[in-house]
Coordinates of C-alpha atoms in Angstrom, one line a residue:
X912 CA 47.2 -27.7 14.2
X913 CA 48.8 -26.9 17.7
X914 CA 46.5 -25.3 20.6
X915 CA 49.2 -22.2 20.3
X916 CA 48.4 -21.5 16.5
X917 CA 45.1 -22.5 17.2
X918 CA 44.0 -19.5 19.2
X919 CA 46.6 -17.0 17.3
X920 CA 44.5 -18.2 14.2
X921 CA 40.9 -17.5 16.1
X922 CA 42.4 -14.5 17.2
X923 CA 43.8 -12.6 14.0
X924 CA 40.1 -13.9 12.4
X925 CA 38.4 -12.2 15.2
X926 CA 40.5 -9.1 14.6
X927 CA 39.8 -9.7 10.7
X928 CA 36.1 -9.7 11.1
X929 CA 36.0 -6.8 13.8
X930 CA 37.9 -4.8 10.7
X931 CA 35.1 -5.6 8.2
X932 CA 32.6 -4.4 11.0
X933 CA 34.5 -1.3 12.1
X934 CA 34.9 -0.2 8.3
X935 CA 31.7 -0.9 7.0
X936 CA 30.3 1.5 9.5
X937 CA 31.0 5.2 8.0
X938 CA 32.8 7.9 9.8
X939 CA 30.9 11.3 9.4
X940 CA 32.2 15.1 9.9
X941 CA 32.6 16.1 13.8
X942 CA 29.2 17.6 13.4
X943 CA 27.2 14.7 12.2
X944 CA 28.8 12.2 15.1
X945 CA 27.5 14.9 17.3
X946 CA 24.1 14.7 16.4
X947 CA 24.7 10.8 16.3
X948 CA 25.5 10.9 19.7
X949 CA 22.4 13.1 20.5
X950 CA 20.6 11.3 18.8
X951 CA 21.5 7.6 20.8
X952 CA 20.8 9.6 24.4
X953 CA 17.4 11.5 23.8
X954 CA 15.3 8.0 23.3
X955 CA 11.6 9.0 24.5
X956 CA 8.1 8.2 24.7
X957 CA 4.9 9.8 23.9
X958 CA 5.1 10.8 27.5
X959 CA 7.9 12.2 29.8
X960 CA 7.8 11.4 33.0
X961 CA 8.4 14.6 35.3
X962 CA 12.3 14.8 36.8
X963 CA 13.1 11.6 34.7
X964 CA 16.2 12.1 32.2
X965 CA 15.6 10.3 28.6
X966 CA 17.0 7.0 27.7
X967 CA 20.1 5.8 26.2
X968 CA 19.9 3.8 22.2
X969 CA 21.9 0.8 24.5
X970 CA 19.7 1.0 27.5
X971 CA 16.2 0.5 25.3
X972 CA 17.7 -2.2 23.3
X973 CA 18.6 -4.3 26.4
X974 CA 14.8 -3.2 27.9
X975 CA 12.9 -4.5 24.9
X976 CA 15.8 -7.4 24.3
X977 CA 16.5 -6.0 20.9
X978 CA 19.1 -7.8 18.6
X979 CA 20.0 -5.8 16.5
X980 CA 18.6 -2.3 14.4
X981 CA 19.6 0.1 12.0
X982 CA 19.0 3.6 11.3
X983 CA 19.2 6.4 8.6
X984 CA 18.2 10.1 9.1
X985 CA 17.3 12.3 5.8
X986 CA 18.3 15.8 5.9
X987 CA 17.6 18.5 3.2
X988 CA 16.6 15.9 0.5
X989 CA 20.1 13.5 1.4
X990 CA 21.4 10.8 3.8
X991 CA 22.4 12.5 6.6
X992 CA 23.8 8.8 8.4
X993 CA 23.7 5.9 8.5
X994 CA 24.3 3.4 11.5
X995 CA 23.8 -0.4 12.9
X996 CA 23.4 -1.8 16.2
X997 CA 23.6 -4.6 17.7
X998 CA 23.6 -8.3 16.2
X999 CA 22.0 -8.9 13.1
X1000 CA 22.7 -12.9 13.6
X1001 CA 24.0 -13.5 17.4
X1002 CA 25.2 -17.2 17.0
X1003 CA 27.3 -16.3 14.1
X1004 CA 28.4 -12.8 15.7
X1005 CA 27.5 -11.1 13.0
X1006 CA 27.0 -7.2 13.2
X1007 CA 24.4 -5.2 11.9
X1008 CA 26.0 -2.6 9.5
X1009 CA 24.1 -0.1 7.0
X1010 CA 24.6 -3.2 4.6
X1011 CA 22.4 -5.6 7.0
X1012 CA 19.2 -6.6 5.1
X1013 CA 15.8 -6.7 6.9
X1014 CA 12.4 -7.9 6.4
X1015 CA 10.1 -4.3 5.6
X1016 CA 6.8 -6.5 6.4
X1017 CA 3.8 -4.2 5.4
X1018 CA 6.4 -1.1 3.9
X1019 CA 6.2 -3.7 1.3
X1020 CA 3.0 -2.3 0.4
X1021 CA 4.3 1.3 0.2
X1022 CA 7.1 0.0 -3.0
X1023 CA 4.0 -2.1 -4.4
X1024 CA 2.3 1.2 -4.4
X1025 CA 4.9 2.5 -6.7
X1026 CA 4.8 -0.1 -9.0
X1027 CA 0.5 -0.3 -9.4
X1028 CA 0.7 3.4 -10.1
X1029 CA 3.9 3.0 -12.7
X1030 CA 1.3 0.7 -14.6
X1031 CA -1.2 3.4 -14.8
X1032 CA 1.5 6.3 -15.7
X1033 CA 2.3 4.4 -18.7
X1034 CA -1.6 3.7 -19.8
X1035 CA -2.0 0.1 -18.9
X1036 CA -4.3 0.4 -16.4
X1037 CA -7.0 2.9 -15.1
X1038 CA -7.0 3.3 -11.8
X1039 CA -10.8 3.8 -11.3
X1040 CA -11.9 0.8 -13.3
X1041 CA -12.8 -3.1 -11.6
X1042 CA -9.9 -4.5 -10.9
X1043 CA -11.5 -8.2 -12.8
X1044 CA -10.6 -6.0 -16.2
X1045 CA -7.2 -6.6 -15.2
X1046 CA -7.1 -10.3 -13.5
X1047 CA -6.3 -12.7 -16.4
X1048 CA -5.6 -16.0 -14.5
X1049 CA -7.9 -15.0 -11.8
X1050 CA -11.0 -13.2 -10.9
X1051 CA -12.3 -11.4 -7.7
X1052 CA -15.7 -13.6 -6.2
X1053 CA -17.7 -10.4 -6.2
X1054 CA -21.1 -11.6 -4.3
X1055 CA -24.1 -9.6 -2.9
X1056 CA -22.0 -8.3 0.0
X1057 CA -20.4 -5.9 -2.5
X1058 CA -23.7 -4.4 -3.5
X1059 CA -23.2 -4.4 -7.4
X1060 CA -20.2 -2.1 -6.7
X1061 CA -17.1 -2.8 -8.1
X1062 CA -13.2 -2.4 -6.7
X1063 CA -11.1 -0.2 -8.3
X1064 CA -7.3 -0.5 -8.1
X1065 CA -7.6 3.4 -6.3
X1066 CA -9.5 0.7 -3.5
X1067 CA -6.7 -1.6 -3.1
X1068 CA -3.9 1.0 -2.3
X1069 CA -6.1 2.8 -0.5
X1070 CA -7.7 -0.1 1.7
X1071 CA -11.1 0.9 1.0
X1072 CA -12.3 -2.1 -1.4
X1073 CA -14.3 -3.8 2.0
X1074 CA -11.8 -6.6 1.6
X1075 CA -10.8 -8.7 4.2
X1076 CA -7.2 -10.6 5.5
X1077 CA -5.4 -8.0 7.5
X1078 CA -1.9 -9.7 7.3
X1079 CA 0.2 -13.0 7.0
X1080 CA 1.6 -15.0 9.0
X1081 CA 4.9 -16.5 6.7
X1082 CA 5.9 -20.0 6.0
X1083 CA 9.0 -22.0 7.6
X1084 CA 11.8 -22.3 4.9
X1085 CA 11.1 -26.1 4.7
X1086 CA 7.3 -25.5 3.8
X1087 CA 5.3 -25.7 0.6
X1088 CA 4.6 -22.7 -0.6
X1089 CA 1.5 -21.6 -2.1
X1090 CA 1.1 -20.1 -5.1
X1091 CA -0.8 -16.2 -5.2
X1092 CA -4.1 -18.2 -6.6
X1093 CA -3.9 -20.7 -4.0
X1094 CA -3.5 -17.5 -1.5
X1095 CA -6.1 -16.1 -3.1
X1096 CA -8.5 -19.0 -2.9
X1097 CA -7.5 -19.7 0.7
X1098 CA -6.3 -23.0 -0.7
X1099 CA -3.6 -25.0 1.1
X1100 CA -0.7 -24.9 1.7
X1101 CA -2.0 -21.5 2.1
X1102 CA -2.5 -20.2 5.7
X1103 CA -4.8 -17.6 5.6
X1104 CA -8.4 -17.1 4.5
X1105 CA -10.0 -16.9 0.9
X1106 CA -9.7 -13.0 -0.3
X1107 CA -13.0 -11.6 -0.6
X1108 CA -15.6 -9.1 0.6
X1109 CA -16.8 -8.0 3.8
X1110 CA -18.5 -4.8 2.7
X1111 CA -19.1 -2.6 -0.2
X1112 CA -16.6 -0.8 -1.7
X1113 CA -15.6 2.7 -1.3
X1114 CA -17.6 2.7 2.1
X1115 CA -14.6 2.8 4.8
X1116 CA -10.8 1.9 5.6
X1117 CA -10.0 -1.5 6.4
X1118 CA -6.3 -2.6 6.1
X1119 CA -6.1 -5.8 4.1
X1120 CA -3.5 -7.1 2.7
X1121 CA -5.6 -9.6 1.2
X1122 CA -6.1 -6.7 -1.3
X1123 CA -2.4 -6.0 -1.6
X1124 CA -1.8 -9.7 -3.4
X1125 CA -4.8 -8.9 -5.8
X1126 CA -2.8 -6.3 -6.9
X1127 CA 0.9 -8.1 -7.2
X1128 CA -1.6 -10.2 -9.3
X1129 CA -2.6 -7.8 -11.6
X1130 CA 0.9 -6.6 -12.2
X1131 CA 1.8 -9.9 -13.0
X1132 CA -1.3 -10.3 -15.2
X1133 CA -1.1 -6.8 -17.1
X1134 CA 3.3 -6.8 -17.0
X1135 CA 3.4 -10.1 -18.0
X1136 CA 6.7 -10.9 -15.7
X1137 CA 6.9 -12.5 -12.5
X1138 CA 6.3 -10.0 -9.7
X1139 CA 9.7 -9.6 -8.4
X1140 CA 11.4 -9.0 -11.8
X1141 CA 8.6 -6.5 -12.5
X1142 CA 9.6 -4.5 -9.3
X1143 CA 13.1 -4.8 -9.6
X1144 CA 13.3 -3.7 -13.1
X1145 CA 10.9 -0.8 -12.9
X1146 CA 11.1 0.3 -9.4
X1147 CA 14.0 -0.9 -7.4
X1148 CA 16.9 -0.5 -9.1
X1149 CA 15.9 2.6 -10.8
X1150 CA 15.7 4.2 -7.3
X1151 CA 18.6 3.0 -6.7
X1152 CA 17.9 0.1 -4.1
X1153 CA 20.4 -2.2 -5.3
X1154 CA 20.6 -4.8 -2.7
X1155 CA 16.7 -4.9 -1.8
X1156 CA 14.2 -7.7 -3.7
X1157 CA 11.1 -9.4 -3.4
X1158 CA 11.4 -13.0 -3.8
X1159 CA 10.2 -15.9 -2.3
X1160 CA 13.4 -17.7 -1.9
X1161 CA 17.1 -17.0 -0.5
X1162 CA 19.6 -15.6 -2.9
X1163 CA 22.6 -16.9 -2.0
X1164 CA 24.2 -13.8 -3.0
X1165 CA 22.7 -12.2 -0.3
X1166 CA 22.8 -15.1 3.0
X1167 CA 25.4 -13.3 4.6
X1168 CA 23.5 -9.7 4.8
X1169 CA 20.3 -10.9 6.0
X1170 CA 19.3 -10.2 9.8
X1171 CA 18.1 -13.4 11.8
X1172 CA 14.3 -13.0 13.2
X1173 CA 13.7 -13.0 17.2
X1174 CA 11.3 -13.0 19.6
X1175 CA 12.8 -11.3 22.2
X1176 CA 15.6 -13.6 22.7
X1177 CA 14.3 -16.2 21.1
X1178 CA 15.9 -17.0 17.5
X1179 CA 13.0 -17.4 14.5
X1180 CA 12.6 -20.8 13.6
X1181 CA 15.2 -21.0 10.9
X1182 CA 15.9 -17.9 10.7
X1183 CA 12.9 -16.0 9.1
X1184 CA 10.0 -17.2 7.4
X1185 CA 9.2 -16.4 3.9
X1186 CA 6.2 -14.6 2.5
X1187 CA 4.8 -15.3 -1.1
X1188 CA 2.7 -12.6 -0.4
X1189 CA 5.5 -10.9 -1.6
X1190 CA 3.4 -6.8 -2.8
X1191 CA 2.4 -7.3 0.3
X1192 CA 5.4 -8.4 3.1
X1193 CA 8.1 -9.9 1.0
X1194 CA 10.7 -7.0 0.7
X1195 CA 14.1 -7.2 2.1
X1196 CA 16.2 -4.2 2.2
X1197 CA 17.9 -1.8 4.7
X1198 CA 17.0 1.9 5.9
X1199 CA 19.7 3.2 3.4
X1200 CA 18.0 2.2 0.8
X1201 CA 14.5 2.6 2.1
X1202 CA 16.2 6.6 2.3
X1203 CA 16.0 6.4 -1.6
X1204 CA 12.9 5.8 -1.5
X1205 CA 12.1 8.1 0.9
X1206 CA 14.0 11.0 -0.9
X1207 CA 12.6 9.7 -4.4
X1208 CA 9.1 10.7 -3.2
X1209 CA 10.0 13.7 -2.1
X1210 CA 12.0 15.0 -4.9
X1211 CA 9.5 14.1 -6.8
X1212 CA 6.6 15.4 -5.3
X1213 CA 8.8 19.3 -5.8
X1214 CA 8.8 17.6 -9.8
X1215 CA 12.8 17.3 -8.8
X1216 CA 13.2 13.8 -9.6
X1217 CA 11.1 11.7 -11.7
X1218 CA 12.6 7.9 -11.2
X1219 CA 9.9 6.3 -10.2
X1220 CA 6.6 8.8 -10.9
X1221 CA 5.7 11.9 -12.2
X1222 CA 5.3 14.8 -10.3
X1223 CA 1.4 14.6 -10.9
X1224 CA 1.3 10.8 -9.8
X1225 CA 3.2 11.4 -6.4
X1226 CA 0.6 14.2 -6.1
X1227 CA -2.0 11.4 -6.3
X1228 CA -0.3 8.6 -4.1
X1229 CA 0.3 10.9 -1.3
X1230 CA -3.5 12.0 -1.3
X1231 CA -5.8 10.2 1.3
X1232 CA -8.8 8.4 -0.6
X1233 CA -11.1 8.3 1.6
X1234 CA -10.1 9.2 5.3
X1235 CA -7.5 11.8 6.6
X1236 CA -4.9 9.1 6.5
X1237 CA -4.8 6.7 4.5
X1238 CA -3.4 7.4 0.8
X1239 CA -2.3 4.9 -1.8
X1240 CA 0.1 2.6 -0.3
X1241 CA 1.0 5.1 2.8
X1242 CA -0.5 7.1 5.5
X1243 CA -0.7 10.8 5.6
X1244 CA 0.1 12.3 9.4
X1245 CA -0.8 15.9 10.1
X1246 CA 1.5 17.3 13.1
X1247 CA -0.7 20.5 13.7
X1248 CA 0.2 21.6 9.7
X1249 CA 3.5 19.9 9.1
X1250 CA 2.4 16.7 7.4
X1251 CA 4.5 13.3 6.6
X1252 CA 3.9 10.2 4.8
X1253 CA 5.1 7.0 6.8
X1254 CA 4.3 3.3 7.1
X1255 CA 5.5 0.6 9.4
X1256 CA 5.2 -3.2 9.3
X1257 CA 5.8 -6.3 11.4
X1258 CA 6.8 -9.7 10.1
X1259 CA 7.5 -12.5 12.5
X1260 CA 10.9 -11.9 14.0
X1261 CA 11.0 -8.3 12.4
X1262 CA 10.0 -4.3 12.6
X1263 CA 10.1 -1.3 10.5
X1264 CA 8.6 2.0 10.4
X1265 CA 9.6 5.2 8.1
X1266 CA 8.8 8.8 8.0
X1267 CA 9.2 11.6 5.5
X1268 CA 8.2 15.5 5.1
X1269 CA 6.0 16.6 2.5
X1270 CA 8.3 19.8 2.8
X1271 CA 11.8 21.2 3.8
X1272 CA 13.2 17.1 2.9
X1273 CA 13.0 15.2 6.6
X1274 CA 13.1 11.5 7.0
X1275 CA 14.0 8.6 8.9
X1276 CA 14.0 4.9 8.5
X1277 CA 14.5 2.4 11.5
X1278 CA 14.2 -1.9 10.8
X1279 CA 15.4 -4.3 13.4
X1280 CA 15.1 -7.8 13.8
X1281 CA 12.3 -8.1 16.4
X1282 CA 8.9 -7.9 17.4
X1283 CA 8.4 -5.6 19.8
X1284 CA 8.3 -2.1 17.6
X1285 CA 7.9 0.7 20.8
X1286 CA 12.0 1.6 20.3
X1287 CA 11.2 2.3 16.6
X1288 CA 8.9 5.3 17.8
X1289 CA 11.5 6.0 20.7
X1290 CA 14.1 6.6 18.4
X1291 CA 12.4 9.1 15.5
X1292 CA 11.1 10.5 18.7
X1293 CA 14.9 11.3 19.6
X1294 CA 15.4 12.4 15.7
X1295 CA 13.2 14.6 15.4
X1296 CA 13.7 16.3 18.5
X1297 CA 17.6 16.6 17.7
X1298 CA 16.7 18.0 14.1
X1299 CA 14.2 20.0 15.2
X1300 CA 11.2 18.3 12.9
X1301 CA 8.5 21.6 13.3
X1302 CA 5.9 20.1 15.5
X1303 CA 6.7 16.6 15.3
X1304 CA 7.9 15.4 18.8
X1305 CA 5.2 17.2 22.0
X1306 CA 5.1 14.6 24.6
X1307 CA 2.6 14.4 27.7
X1308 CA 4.4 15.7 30.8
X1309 CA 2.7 13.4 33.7
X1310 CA 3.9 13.5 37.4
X1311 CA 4.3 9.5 38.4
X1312 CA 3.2 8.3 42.1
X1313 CA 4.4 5.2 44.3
X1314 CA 1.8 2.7 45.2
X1315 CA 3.0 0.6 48.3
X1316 CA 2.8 -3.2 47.2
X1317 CA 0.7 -3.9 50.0
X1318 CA -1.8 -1.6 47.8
X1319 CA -1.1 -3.6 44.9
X1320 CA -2.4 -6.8 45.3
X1321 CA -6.1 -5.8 44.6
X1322 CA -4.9 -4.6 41.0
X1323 CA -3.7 -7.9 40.2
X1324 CA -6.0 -10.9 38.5
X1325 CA -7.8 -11.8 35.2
X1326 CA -9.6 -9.3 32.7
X1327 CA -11.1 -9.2 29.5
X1328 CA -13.3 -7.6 27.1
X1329 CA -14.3 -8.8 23.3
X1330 CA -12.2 -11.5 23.8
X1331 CA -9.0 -10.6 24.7
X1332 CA -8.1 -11.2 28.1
X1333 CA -5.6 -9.0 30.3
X1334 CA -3.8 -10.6 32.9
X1335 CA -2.0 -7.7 35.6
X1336 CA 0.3 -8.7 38.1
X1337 CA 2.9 -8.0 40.5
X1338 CA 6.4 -8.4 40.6
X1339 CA 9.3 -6.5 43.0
X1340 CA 6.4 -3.4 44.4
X1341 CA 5.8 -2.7 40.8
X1342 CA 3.0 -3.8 38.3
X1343 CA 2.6 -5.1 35.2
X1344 CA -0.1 -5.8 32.7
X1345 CA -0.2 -8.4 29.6
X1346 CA -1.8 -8.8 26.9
X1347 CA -0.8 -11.1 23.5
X1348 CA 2.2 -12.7 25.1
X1349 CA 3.6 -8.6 26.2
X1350 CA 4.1 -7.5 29.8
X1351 CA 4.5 -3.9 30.2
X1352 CA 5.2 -1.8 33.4
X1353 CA 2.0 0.2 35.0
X1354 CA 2.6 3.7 36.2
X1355 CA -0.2 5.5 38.2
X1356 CA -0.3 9.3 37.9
X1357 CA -3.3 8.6 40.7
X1358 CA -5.0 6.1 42.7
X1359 CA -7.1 4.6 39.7
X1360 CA -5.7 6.8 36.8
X1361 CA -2.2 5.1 35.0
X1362 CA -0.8 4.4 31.7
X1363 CA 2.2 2.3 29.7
X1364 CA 4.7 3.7 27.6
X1365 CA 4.2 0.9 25.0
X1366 CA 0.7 2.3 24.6
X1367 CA 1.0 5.6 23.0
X1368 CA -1.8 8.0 23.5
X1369 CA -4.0 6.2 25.9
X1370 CA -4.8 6.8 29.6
X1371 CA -6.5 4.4 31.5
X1372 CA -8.4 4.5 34.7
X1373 CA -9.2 1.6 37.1
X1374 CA -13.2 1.6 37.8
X1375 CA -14.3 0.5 41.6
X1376 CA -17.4 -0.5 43.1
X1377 CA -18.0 -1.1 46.7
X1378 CA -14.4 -0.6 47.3
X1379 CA -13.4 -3.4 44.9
X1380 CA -11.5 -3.4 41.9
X1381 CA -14.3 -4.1 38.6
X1382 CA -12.3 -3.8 36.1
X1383 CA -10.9 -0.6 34.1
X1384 CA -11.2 2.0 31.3
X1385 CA -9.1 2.1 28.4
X1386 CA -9.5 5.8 26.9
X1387 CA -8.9 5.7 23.2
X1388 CA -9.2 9.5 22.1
X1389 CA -11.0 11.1 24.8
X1390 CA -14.0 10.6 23.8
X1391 CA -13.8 6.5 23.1
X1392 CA -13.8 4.4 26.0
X1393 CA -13.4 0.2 26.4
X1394 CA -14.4 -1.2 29.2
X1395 CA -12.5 -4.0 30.7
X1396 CA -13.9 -5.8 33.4
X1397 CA -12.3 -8.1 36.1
X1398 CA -13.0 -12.0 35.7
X1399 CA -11.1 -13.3 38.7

């Protein structure tokens, strides 16, 4: 092959795939762009800084070193759009389109949700009996933490069984992998703790996907099919997510529309890691598909659309158990009356987060294929304030002041508090302050008093003693305070 047909060959393939990538990437009414466009330049935080414009879809992905993200907006009870951005593998410049698969992480749990409560629709479980009725090949270690109480399946969607293991971490596509009894049991190759119980149930919230697996068990156990057939057949693809699954391996059918992990810029380890923990982190799918799901509900809950649930049963899984918030396998959040279901979830190298209206058929979904989740709120922040969600986007307004960097050098140093140590520094007359391997910008609205934007709802204050930095105040809700004081 001669250098001259060599590049006319790169070049035609180049045009070739920027084709595939221009057409797979819908063209909507003159209207819809508009609100597309709106939608990509209103970016914002939970607080607006005074005389500061909002930030550009571009801008924020470059900020938080975003790959790549997609997007779909639910209007009256239908897909409104649907858009990618960015790269979805870089080294292989490949696009993210609506097609792009991503990791959902803990949304998994919301689909796993569906499933439990399919089982209990059609009278194969009860929802208020121990959940060892239903484990056949394994059975929960009750002990004397429990109290003699028992969990209920109502406890596991809920998080309210006192069970412990928040989350997972993944295995390496070269790994053994356990097997859910070995997760269970805490068992290598397992990676995570043995499932059991930190408190009595029915007492409080704590998130645990420990309890999640208990229940991809018990559907295995009561359906009698592997866990990712089960879902497929009886959720998924009546839905209508075609391209989403739960598995614990790569289907080849599917390589080229899975999104690449990062860490910032930093490429996953092979790609992505797998979880066999599949109920409650293994789904892969996109936000036009998770829209289905989203609109499913909904229709549902009006007794609309009965694909997955009755109306009766949606009534149930969009009820909090225990607390305001948590309901079976989502969260409830009240905007002063308007009130939407959502979930998020993180997976190494990934993050997701979806909203939808109990009424009048609003939703988003937003995935992408990193770690750092702030533009996911930054975005439905823009959303909603473009379709006018009723009383879902009312930032802070705070006026921001300059600290000269000669002042800032007495900021800068060590904290910590319960074990977590803060270290804030200085860089170019601005600061910064890190925690977990995150850096994020300080802005003082006084001499002591500043906040983050990655931090949304909390104000801080710097505390002072004899002139001297001690350490400073995290406030939580206004009336919760952690004190963090200054090591070195």
């Amino acid at each position: 092959m001669n250098l001259k047909f060599s590049k006319a060959f790169f070049l035609l393939t180049l045009f070739m795939f920027s084709c595939v990538v221009l057409k797979s990437q819908k063209k909507y009414s003159q209207e819809v762009e508009s609100k597309i466009a709106q939608v990509e330049d209103q970016l914002a935080s939970w607080v607006e800084i005074e005389n500061t414009p909002k930030w550009n879809l571009k801008e924020r992905m470059n900020f938080y070193k975003i790959k790549g993200l997609s997007i779909a907006v639910i209007k009256d009870y239908k897909l409104e759009w649907a858009k990618g951005y960015g790269w979805a593998d870089s080294a292989e410049s490949r696009s993210v389109t609506p097609a792009t698969l991503f990791q959902a992480a803990s949304i998994s749990k919301s689909l796993n949700a569906l499933g439990m409560l399919k089982l209990a629709e059609n009278k194969s479980i009860d929802l208020n009996r121990d959940i060892n009725t239903y484990l056949h090949s394994w059975k929960f270690p009750y002990d004397s933490i429990s109290k003699g109480k028992k969990i209920t399946i109502l406890n596991l969607l809920s998080h309210t069984g006192g069970i412990n293991v928040s989350g997972f971490n993944g295995y390496k596509k070269l790994e053994s992998l356990p097997n859910i009894i070995q997760i269970l049991n805490g068992i290598k190759p397992a990676n995570s703790d043995a499932v059991k119980s930190v408190f009595e149930p029915d007492l409080k919230y704590k998130y645990s996907g420990g309890g999640t697996v208990i229940s991809q068990l018990i559907i295995e156990d009561v359906s009698g099919k592997k866990y990712a057939d089960y879902m497929k057949r009886n959720i998924l693809r009546p839905i209508g997510m075609q391209n989403s699954f739960y598995t614990n391996t790569t289907l080849k059918s599917k390589l080229k529309l899975l999104a690449t992990g990062y860490n910032g810029n930093k490429e996953v380890e092979m790609k992505y890691h797998i979880y066999p923990e599949q109920a409650a982190a293994g789904l892969w799918t996109n936000p036009t598909e998770l829209s289905k799901y989203v609109i499913e509900v909904q229709k549902s809950l009006l007794g609309e659309s009965n694909k997955s649930l009755s109306q009766e049963m949606t009534k149930l899984m969009l009820t909090p158990y225990l607390d305001n918030s948590a309901a079976l396998g989502i969260f409830i959040e009240d905007k002063e009356g308007t009130k939407y279901f959502r979930h998020g979830g993180v997976n190494e190298g990934f993050t997701s987060l979806y909203f939808g209206s109990l009424k009048d058929g609003n939703g988003v979904v937003v995935m992408c294929n990193s770690t750092d989740k702030t533009i996911l709120y930054e975005i439905i922040n823009s959303i909603a304030t473009v379709y006018k969600w009723k009383n879902f986007y009312k930032p802070e307004l705070k006026k921001v002041i300059k600290i000269n960097s000669s002042e800032l050098t007495k900021f800068t140093g060590k904290y910590s508090s319960n074990d977590r140590e803060y270290i804030i520094s200085q860089d170019k007359g601005n600061l910064f302050l890190e925690l977990s391997g995150q850096k994020w910008q300080v802005y003082f609205t006084s001499e002591t008093d500043f906040f983050m934007y990655q931090a949304p709802g909390i104000n801080n204050q710097f505390i002072y003693s004899n002139n001297k930095i001690e350490g400073f105040k995290i406030n939580l809700d206004g009336s919760k305070n952690i004190v963090v004081k200054k090591t070195e």
